[in-house]
Amino acid sequence: MALRSAYLDFLYSAKSPERVVGVGGDTTSFFPALYPFYQQRRSSCFGFFRSCPLMFGPARYSPAVLGILRSCSAGNGRCVQIFGRSEERAEREKRETADRKRRTECGSGMTVLQEPVQAAVWQALNHYAYLDAVFLAERLYAEVRSEEALYLLATCYYRSGKPYKAYRLLKAHSCSTPQVRFLLAKCCVELSKLAEGEQVLIGGVLNKQKSQDDIITEFGDSASFTLSLLGHIYCKTDRVTKGAECFQRSLTLNPFLWSPFQNLCHLGEKPDPDQVFRLSSLQNLSIVPPPQSVSPAQNPSHRLDTALMETPQDTLELNRLNLESSNGKLTSDLSVSYIDSSLISPETGSLLANTVSMASAGSLLAKQNKPKSGRSLLGGPAALSPLTPSFGILPLEPSPGDPTYLQNYSATMETQSTAPSKKSVSRISQSKSVFSQSGNSRDVLPIPFNQSQTSAPHTSGSPQVLSPSMSGPPNVQPRRSSRLFTSASSTAKENSKKLKMKFPTKIPNRKTKCKSAKTSNSSNLNESLDILRLDPGLSLPDTKIPQYQRAVADSVMALLRELGRGYQALCSYNCREAINILTSLPPQHYNTGWVLTHIGRAYFELAEYTQAERLFSEVRRIESYRVEGMEIYSTTLWHLQKDVALSALSKDLTDMDKNCPEAWCVAGNCFSLQREHDIAIKFFQRAIQVDPGFAYAYTLLGHEFVLTEELDRALACFRNAIRVNNRHYNAWYGLGMIYYKQEKFNLAEIHFKKALSINPQSSVLLCHIGVVQHALKKSDAALETLNRAIGIDPKNPLCKFHRASILFANDKYKAALQELEELKQIVPKESLVYFLIGKVYKKLGQTHLALMNFSWAMDLDPKGANNQIKEAIDKRYLPEDEAAEVDDSQDSSIMTDADDTQLHTAESDDVL
Amino acid sequence: MRKWININLVFAEMVILVFFCDQRMATPSKTPPGADPKQLERTGTVREIGSQAVWSLSSCKPGFGVDQLRDDNLETYWQSDGSQPHLVNIQFRRRTTVKMLCIYADYKSDESYTPSKISVRVGNNFHNLQEIRQLEMVEPSGWIHISLMNQRTNEPISTFMIQIAVLANHQNGRDTHMRQIKVYTPVEESSIGKFPRCTTVDFMMYRTIR
């Protein structure tokens, strides 16, 4: 305590009120401390306290604050007004919470209680201790009943996987802030209350609905996520154009988002990845370097902003980091005392090694002065690995300022590598943890309280505990406060609307942000960049920062563009192109589950199942935990009839995750291959139960129903699949198949063609269309279609077979025979080919060749499943059938053996 | 009276064995058991469709009814409790192609309850049933396959209703035991064109989109 007051004295003498506030620890105790200081400078005093109400939340109405405000605003009418209002409100609040206050131990216990508890809740959340977080948040909410606590509690519920709890909680209370409404909408969507979610986001049917621009201004930084959510709602409710618009907008706001792009692709839109994944809106912020005079103020505030986005530990670290970096004098004096290993949390601590090595690697590079080689910004492993990182490296473009930059860099590295350098380097590392923890971006935390809570014994005496808002260098603060002053009228409204719930310490930062980036667009991007950015402030000149940010972001964008092009090609079923694009990715990205799965998917759509299987098994090897795409793998195995691999996969996946539809689809496929269709149906139904939005499960269920001849239910299933995803061509194919079975060839052709319009490259589909056209007596068209199919995939044996059979049916025996000879080269072991060859020879009157082929066909038919072959051979010994059979075959459009069997009854024995 | 015999047999196994031997010697042409229908299902040429039908029985002892007849368990059985002939009625919702019936009978366990003479009738309803098969069994022990192919056309029959009637039991037993009945329909090739089944994976995987 003595040390602390001594430090306060020191700060008084240094005339830096910010630090006083920072050291103060809690709001009630530092006001009196500040009072004498501000007595000397009444003018700035008002400015400071004017911002107090915003900054200190409920404490602003404490008698101490009001007293100070009154005393320093004597004679100022406006101020009296303000204070009158605040006093009124204070009275009201006091009345409301009187009984609660009585319960608390000290008068202002509420605020004292709220903030450490909040910090504790966030800490619990960050350590996945959801039970603790929920419990604490419930206590906190019971205590203070503020909207902030409500949001915190709802967040805890949501993160602990109980969106319904969050939904009911938020539903029961009016929610005004965008933050809360976004969470509520998110819960609604999760609980598939789409209409309600939409209402929450854009207002009800009766009210005036908000436009996208309104949403963007209202939600600010999170607008991109809000729009993405809204687009999702629109798509689910079949307003595809609006949904696509929302996704587009969301992407322009935040090109780092992948899922809107993915959704656009699924909608059949063709967003141009080159347009989507670029940082155009960022340019005004990061390309133009801020003027030298502004940058010291600007940059720390940005950094603070990132810091505030982060979790308590990170904030702490960054805080002190900022302190050191921005306040050179102080750093040199006090940096040794700043070393506080207890504050470095385990996970961040573990990163120290990495980053130290990274820093040394970086300095090495800098010393070697190789401008073209690029420099790792994303940590040691990437820098040390033999692979070339695609966005961890800065491609150093030969720009005019380049050599100087490198020199600067190495110079600063050298200056940093004096006595306290180890520590400051380790501080850099925290920025990496910023990157890794970017999930909690909206969590604003009370730094002083948190500090006193997490490391009470240490900080109580040490001077490094400073509020983030005040941690700028002393010469900055007056400027900022004056800006606060001047811009108060313009931003007051916005603040009161937007930030009532946010933690007050954020306000100054927000203001600087609003000023530096006028639109919410760029502030949003700024934020994402801040998260991305390695904090280069220590080692690099401030003016260079935006360029590095931009370079990193650009390389990320380049990668996203590649992925986007590949994904889009896949979604529009340009499978070859997709394979080419995805295979040309750098190896560290190529060898990931996502990429390999999608290449496998592309091969699957091309009906190259062996290739697909190779890739999927590689996925299983690399990421055995991956379930996305495994349903495709299982169908691949189903096609290849690899029952052992399929059942192993099914066992593994169902053991791993019983709540994902993919696992049950795999299980269903497994049983379908075993021809246990009833069990397969159960599993596919379970897949639908787990996720009613999973179109492929409906399709597979439909196929099972087709196999059990329940065509009506199969139709319903396929239609459901189309309802869920109308670009799911497999379901259109299924419908066509059913109509073909019912001999409604016209309908079948329509549905096959619909499927083909979605996937124009499918040789199997074309083959089916050809057969249907043949059935419709359009033999020429059928042959043309089949030729097209063979053109697409020359290896598809079935196309050739059907072409041969059509030729055969059209009495073009020679052509048919030639076709079949070619086919024999592709599939030498298929009995059906020999069977058809035998038939052709029979027609040609070459009995011995026919017999030879028939007997080969018999030999190749291991299970003897085809008594048609046997009968065809038997028929050879009954010459009187010959003439009749010729007539029959010419009648039947598709060669059918039904008539054969009718004719041939005498010798037929019971099969069993 | 029959129950008494049953109990007696249970208590005096030696007697049973002797009895068995006698019977075997007396009738050497024992009905041979057919293949396990599960294996047939695996080949993909037939499919069990009993679950699509409504099953009814002329009579049954409580707890030994349709459930036991259809539970895929060879240890449980249907036991009739009335006068002969004992009937099993299988009614389909729609006209259904049926290729064969499989009945599990076990003379070793069921003794005089084992059916010896079975008639299979098909028709649209109870009133126009026509007998299409009648078969006699001698001490069956295992699956008995009854083909329902049309004798004339060699095609599976297509029907709304099947009735299996137990006309007589071994040793003139009155009530009967039936352990399992399965009904099979031929599987239509899911591919297009009315070709025989293809045999290689290379060929088969292009057959359909899934």
Short mmCIF file of N, CA and C in Angstrom, two decimals, chain B residues 49-137:
data_model
loop_
_atom_site.label_atom_id
_atom_site.label_comp_id
_atom_site.label_asym_id
_atom_site.label_seq_id
_atom_site.Cartn_x
_atom_site.Cartn_y
_atom_site.Cartn_z
N ILE B 49 -39.63 -59.65 -47.77
CA ILE B 49 -40.66 -58.61 -47.78
C ILE B 49 -41.77 -58.92 -46.79
N GLY B 50 -41.49 -59.85 -45.86
CA GLY B 50 -42.50 -60.20 -44.88
C GLY B 50 -42.94 -59.00 -44.05
N SER B 51 -42.02 -58.08 -43.85
CA SER B 51 -42.35 -56.94 -43.00
C SER B 51 -43.37 -56.02 -43.65
N GLN B 52 -43.54 -56.14 -44.96
CA GLN B 52 -44.52 -55.28 -45.62
C GLN B 52 -45.93 -55.85 -45.54
N ALA B 53 -46.04 -57.07 -45.04
CA ALA B 53 -47.34 -57.74 -45.08
C ALA B 53 -48.01 -57.72 -43.71
N VAL B 54 -49.30 -58.00 -43.74
CA VAL B 54 -50.04 -58.20 -42.50
C VAL B 54 -50.15 -59.71 -42.28
N TRP B 55 -49.77 -60.10 -41.11
CA TRP B 55 -49.76 -61.53 -40.81
C TRP B 55 -50.90 -61.86 -39.86
N SER B 56 -51.55 -62.97 -40.13
CA SER B 56 -52.55 -63.42 -39.17
C SER B 56 -52.50 -64.95 -39.07
N LEU B 57 -53.03 -65.46 -37.96
CA LEU B 57 -52.95 -66.90 -37.70
C LEU B 57 -54.35 -67.42 -37.39
N SER B 58 -54.56 -68.65 -37.71
CA SER B 58 -55.88 -69.21 -37.40
C SER B 58 -56.07 -69.35 -35.90
N SER B 59 -54.99 -69.69 -35.20
CA SER B 59 -55.08 -69.79 -33.75
C SER B 59 -53.67 -69.77 -33.20
N CYS B 60 -53.57 -69.41 -31.95
CA CYS B 60 -52.24 -69.51 -31.34
C CYS B 60 -52.37 -69.58 -29.84
N LYS B 61 -51.40 -70.21 -29.26
CA LYS B 61 -51.29 -70.21 -27.81
C LYS B 61 -50.77 -68.84 -27.39
N PRO B 62 -51.31 -68.26 -26.30
CA PRO B 62 -50.84 -66.93 -25.91
C PRO B 62 -49.34 -66.90 -25.72
N GLY B 63 -48.70 -65.89 -26.31
CA GLY B 63 -47.26 -65.77 -26.20
C GLY B 63 -46.50 -66.57 -27.22
N PHE B 64 -47.23 -67.23 -28.12
CA PHE B 64 -46.58 -68.01 -29.17
C PHE B 64 -47.24 -67.67 -30.51
N GLY B 65 -47.21 -66.37 -30.83
CA GLY B 65 -47.97 -65.91 -31.99
C GLY B 65 -47.09 -65.40 -33.12
N VAL B 66 -47.63 -64.40 -33.79
CA VAL B 66 -46.96 -63.86 -34.97
C VAL B 66 -45.58 -63.30 -34.60
N ASP B 67 -45.51 -62.64 -33.44
CA ASP B 67 -44.22 -62.05 -33.06
C ASP B 67 -43.13 -63.11 -33.04
N GLN B 68 -43.47 -64.26 -32.48
CA GLN B 68 -42.47 -65.32 -32.38
C GLN B 68 -42.18 -65.93 -33.75
N LEU B 69 -43.20 -65.89 -34.58
CA LEU B 69 -43.02 -66.46 -35.91
C LEU B 69 -42.11 -65.59 -36.76
N ARG B 70 -42.08 -64.29 -36.46
CA ARG B 70 -41.37 -63.35 -37.33
C ARG B 70 -40.17 -62.70 -36.64
N ASP B 71 -39.75 -63.21 -35.51
CA ASP B 71 -38.74 -62.47 -34.76
C ASP B 71 -37.31 -62.84 -35.15
N ASP B 72 -37.15 -63.59 -36.20
CA ASP B 72 -35.80 -63.91 -36.69
C ASP B 72 -35.02 -64.76 -35.69
N ASN B 73 -35.74 -65.38 -34.80
CA ASN B 73 -35.09 -66.19 -33.77
C ASN B 73 -35.59 -67.62 -33.91
N LEU B 74 -34.64 -68.53 -34.11
CA LEU B 74 -35.05 -69.92 -34.36
C LEU B 74 -35.44 -70.64 -33.09
N GLU B 75 -35.21 -70.03 -31.96
CA GLU B 75 -35.57 -70.68 -30.69
C GLU B 75 -37.03 -70.50 -30.35
N THR B 76 -37.62 -69.43 -30.83
CA THR B 76 -39.03 -69.18 -30.52
C THR B 76 -39.89 -69.67 -31.67
N TYR B 77 -41.16 -69.88 -31.39
CA TYR B 77 -42.02 -70.47 -32.42
C TYR B 77 -43.46 -70.06 -32.21
N TRP B 78 -44.22 -70.26 -33.26
CA TRP B 78 -45.68 -70.14 -33.18
C TRP B 78 -46.24 -71.49 -32.83
N GLN B 79 -47.13 -71.51 -31.91
CA GLN B 79 -47.81 -72.77 -31.61
C GLN B 79 -49.30 -72.57 -31.77
N SER B 80 -49.88 -73.39 -32.61
CA SER B 80 -51.32 -73.25 -32.85
C SER B 80 -52.09 -73.78 -31.65
N ASP B 81 -53.33 -73.37 -31.56
CA ASP B 81 -54.15 -73.80 -30.43
C ASP B 81 -55.58 -73.92 -30.93
N GLY B 82 -55.78 -74.82 -31.83
CA GLY B 82 -57.12 -74.98 -32.38
C GLY B 82 -57.17 -76.21 -33.27
N SER B 83 -58.16 -76.19 -34.12
CA SER B 83 -58.34 -77.38 -34.95
C SER B 83 -57.63 -77.21 -36.27
N GLN B 84 -57.25 -78.30 -36.87
CA GLN B 84 -56.59 -78.27 -38.16
C GLN B 84 -57.62 -77.95 -39.25
N PRO B 85 -57.23 -77.38 -40.37
CA PRO B 85 -55.86 -76.99 -40.69
C PRO B 85 -55.47 -75.68 -39.99
N HIS B 86 -54.19 -75.61 -39.62
CA HIS B 86 -53.67 -74.37 -39.03
C HIS B 86 -53.21 -73.47 -40.15
N LEU B 87 -53.64 -72.22 -40.08
CA LEU B 87 -53.40 -71.31 -41.21
C LEU B 87 -52.51 -70.14 -40.81
N VAL B 88 -51.64 -69.78 -41.74
CA VAL B 88 -50.90 -68.52 -41.63
C VAL B 88 -51.29 -67.69 -42.84
N ASN B 89 -51.84 -66.51 -42.57
CA ASN B 89 -52.25 -65.66 -43.68
C ASN B 89 -51.30 -64.47 -43.81
N ILE B 90 -50.82 -64.26 -45.01
CA ILE B 90 -49.88 -63.16 -45.27
C ILE B 90 -50.53 -62.27 -46.32
N GLN B 91 -50.93 -61.08 -45.89
CA GLN B 91 -51.65 -60.20 -46.82
C GLN B 91 -50.79 -58.98 -47.11
N PHE B 92 -50.67 -58.66 -48.37
CA PHE B 92 -49.88 -57.50 -48.78
C PHE B 92 -50.79 -56.32 -49.10
N ARG B 93 -50.19 -55.15 -48.96
CA ARG B 93 -50.95 -53.95 -49.27
C ARG B 93 -51.22 -53.84 -50.76
N ARG B 94 -50.31 -54.34 -51.52
CA ARG B 94 -50.47 -54.23 -52.98
C ARG B 94 -50.03 -55.55 -53.59
N ARG B 95 -50.31 -55.66 -54.84
CA ARG B 95 -49.92 -56.88 -55.55
C ARG B 95 -48.41 -56.98 -55.51
N THR B 96 -47.93 -58.08 -55.01
CA THR B 96 -46.51 -58.20 -54.74
C THR B 96 -45.96 -59.44 -55.42
N THR B 97 -44.78 -59.26 -55.96
CA THR B 97 -44.12 -60.40 -56.60
C THR B 97 -43.44 -61.23 -55.52
N VAL B 98 -43.74 -62.49 -55.51
CA VAL B 98 -43.12 -63.36 -54.52
C VAL B 98 -42.42 -64.51 -55.24
N LYS B 99 -41.17 -64.69 -54.86
CA LYS B 99 -40.40 -65.72 -55.54
C LYS B 99 -40.39 -67.02 -54.75
N MET B 100 -40.26 -66.88 -53.44
CA MET B 100 -40.25 -68.12 -52.66
C MET B 100 -40.57 -67.84 -51.19
N LEU B 101 -40.91 -68.93 -50.53
CA LEU B 101 -41.13 -68.91 -49.09
C LEU B 101 -40.06 -69.77 -48.44
N CYS B 102 -39.64 -69.37 -47.25
CA CYS B 102 -38.74 -70.22 -46.50
C CYS B 102 -39.37 -70.49 -45.14
N ILE B 103 -39.42 -71.73 -44.79
CA ILE B 103 -40.00 -72.11 -43.50
C ILE B 103 -38.95 -72.87 -42.72
N TYR B 104 -38.83 -72.52 -41.45
CA TYR B 104 -37.88 -73.26 -40.62
C TYR B 104 -38.65 -74.25 -39.76
N ALA B 105 -38.28 -75.48 -39.89
CA ALA B 105 -38.92 -76.51 -39.06
C ALA B 105 -37.82 -77.38 -38.47
N ASP B 106 -38.04 -77.84 -37.27
CA ASP B 106 -37.00 -78.64 -36.62
C ASP B 106 -37.65 -79.83 -35.92
N TYR B 107 -37.54 -80.92 -36.54
CA TYR B 107 -38.18 -82.11 -35.98
C TYR B 107 -37.55 -82.51 -34.67
N LYS B 108 -36.26 -82.24 -34.52
CA LYS B 108 -35.56 -82.63 -33.29
C LYS B 108 -36.15 -81.93 -32.09
N SER B 109 -36.52 -80.70 -32.26
CA SER B 109 -37.06 -79.97 -31.12
C SER B 109 -38.57 -80.12 -31.03
N ASP B 110 -39.22 -80.16 -32.17
CA ASP B 110 -40.67 -80.01 -32.15
C ASP B 110 -41.42 -81.34 -32.17
N GLU B 111 -40.70 -82.39 -32.52
CA GLU B 111 -41.34 -83.69 -32.42
C GLU B 111 -42.65 -83.77 -33.17
N SER B 112 -43.65 -84.16 -32.46
CA SER B 112 -44.95 -84.37 -33.10
C SER B 112 -45.62 -83.05 -33.48
N TYR B 113 -45.01 -81.93 -33.06
CA TYR B 113 -45.56 -80.64 -33.47
C TYR B 113 -45.08 -80.25 -34.86
N THR B 114 -44.11 -81.00 -35.39
CA THR B 114 -43.52 -80.63 -36.66
C THR B 114 -44.50 -80.89 -37.79
N PRO B 115 -44.75 -79.91 -38.62
CA PRO B 115 -45.68 -80.14 -39.74
C PRO B 115 -45.12 -81.14 -40.73
N SER B 116 -45.97 -81.92 -41.29
CA SER B 116 -45.52 -82.89 -42.29
C SER B 116 -46.13 -82.60 -43.65
N LYS B 117 -47.28 -81.93 -43.66
CA LYS B 117 -47.93 -81.68 -44.94
C LYS B 117 -48.38 -80.22 -44.97
N ILE B 118 -47.87 -79.53 -45.94
CA ILE B 118 -48.13 -78.10 -46.02
C ILE B 118 -48.72 -77.77 -47.38
N SER B 119 -49.68 -76.87 -47.35
CA SER B 119 -50.26 -76.40 -48.61
C SER B 119 -50.06 -74.88 -48.68
N VAL B 120 -49.69 -74.38 -49.84
CA VAL B 120 -49.54 -72.93 -50.03
C VAL B 120 -50.58 -72.48 -51.03
N ARG B 121 -51.34 -71.47 -50.62
CA ARG B 121 -52.41 -70.96 -51.48
C ARG B 121 -52.18 -69.48 -51.72
N VAL B 122 -52.52 -69.03 -52.89
CA VAL B 122 -52.42 -67.60 -53.17
C VAL B 122 -53.73 -67.12 -53.75
N GLY B 123 -53.94 -65.81 -53.67
CA GLY B 123 -55.17 -65.25 -54.20
C GLY B 123 -55.27 -63.78 -53.86
N ASN B 124 -56.39 -63.17 -54.26
CA ASN B 124 -56.57 -61.75 -53.96
C ASN B 124 -57.08 -61.54 -52.55
N ASN B 125 -57.91 -62.46 -52.07
CA ASN B 125 -58.44 -62.34 -50.71
C ASN B 125 -58.75 -63.74 -50.20
N PHE B 126 -59.41 -63.79 -49.06
CA PHE B 126 -59.67 -65.10 -48.45
C PHE B 126 -60.56 -65.97 -49.32
N HIS B 127 -61.30 -65.32 -50.19
CA HIS B 127 -62.36 -66.09 -50.86
C HIS B 127 -61.93 -66.68 -52.19
N ASN B 128 -60.85 -66.22 -52.74
CA ASN B 128 -60.46 -66.82 -54.02
C ASN B 128 -59.06 -67.41 -53.96
N LEU B 129 -58.76 -68.02 -52.83
CA LEU B 129 -57.43 -68.63 -52.70
C LEU B 129 -57.37 -69.90 -53.53
N GLN B 130 -56.22 -70.09 -54.15
CA GLN B 130 -56.02 -71.30 -54.93
C GLN B 130 -54.73 -71.93 -54.49
N GLU B 131 -54.77 -73.21 -54.34
CA GLU B 131 -53.56 -73.90 -53.93
C GLU B 131 -52.60 -73.97 -55.11
N ILE B 132 -51.34 -73.52 -54.86
CA ILE B 132 -50.37 -73.65 -55.94
C ILE B 132 -49.26 -74.64 -55.58
N ARG B 133 -49.13 -74.95 -54.34
CA ARG B 133 -48.10 -75.93 -53.94
C ARG B 133 -48.67 -76.78 -52.80
N GLN B 134 -48.25 -77.99 -52.83
CA GLN B 134 -48.49 -78.82 -51.64
C GLN B 134 -47.26 -79.69 -51.48
N LEU B 135 -46.75 -79.70 -50.27
CA LEU B 135 -45.55 -80.52 -50.13
C LEU B 135 -45.60 -81.29 -48.82
N GLU B 136 -44.96 -82.42 -48.86
CA GLU B 136 -44.87 -83.23 -47.67
C GLU B 136 -43.44 -83.23 -47.20
N MET B 137 -43.28 -83.18 -45.91
CA MET B 137 -41.93 -83.16 -45.36
C MET B 137 -41.76 -84.34 -44.44
#
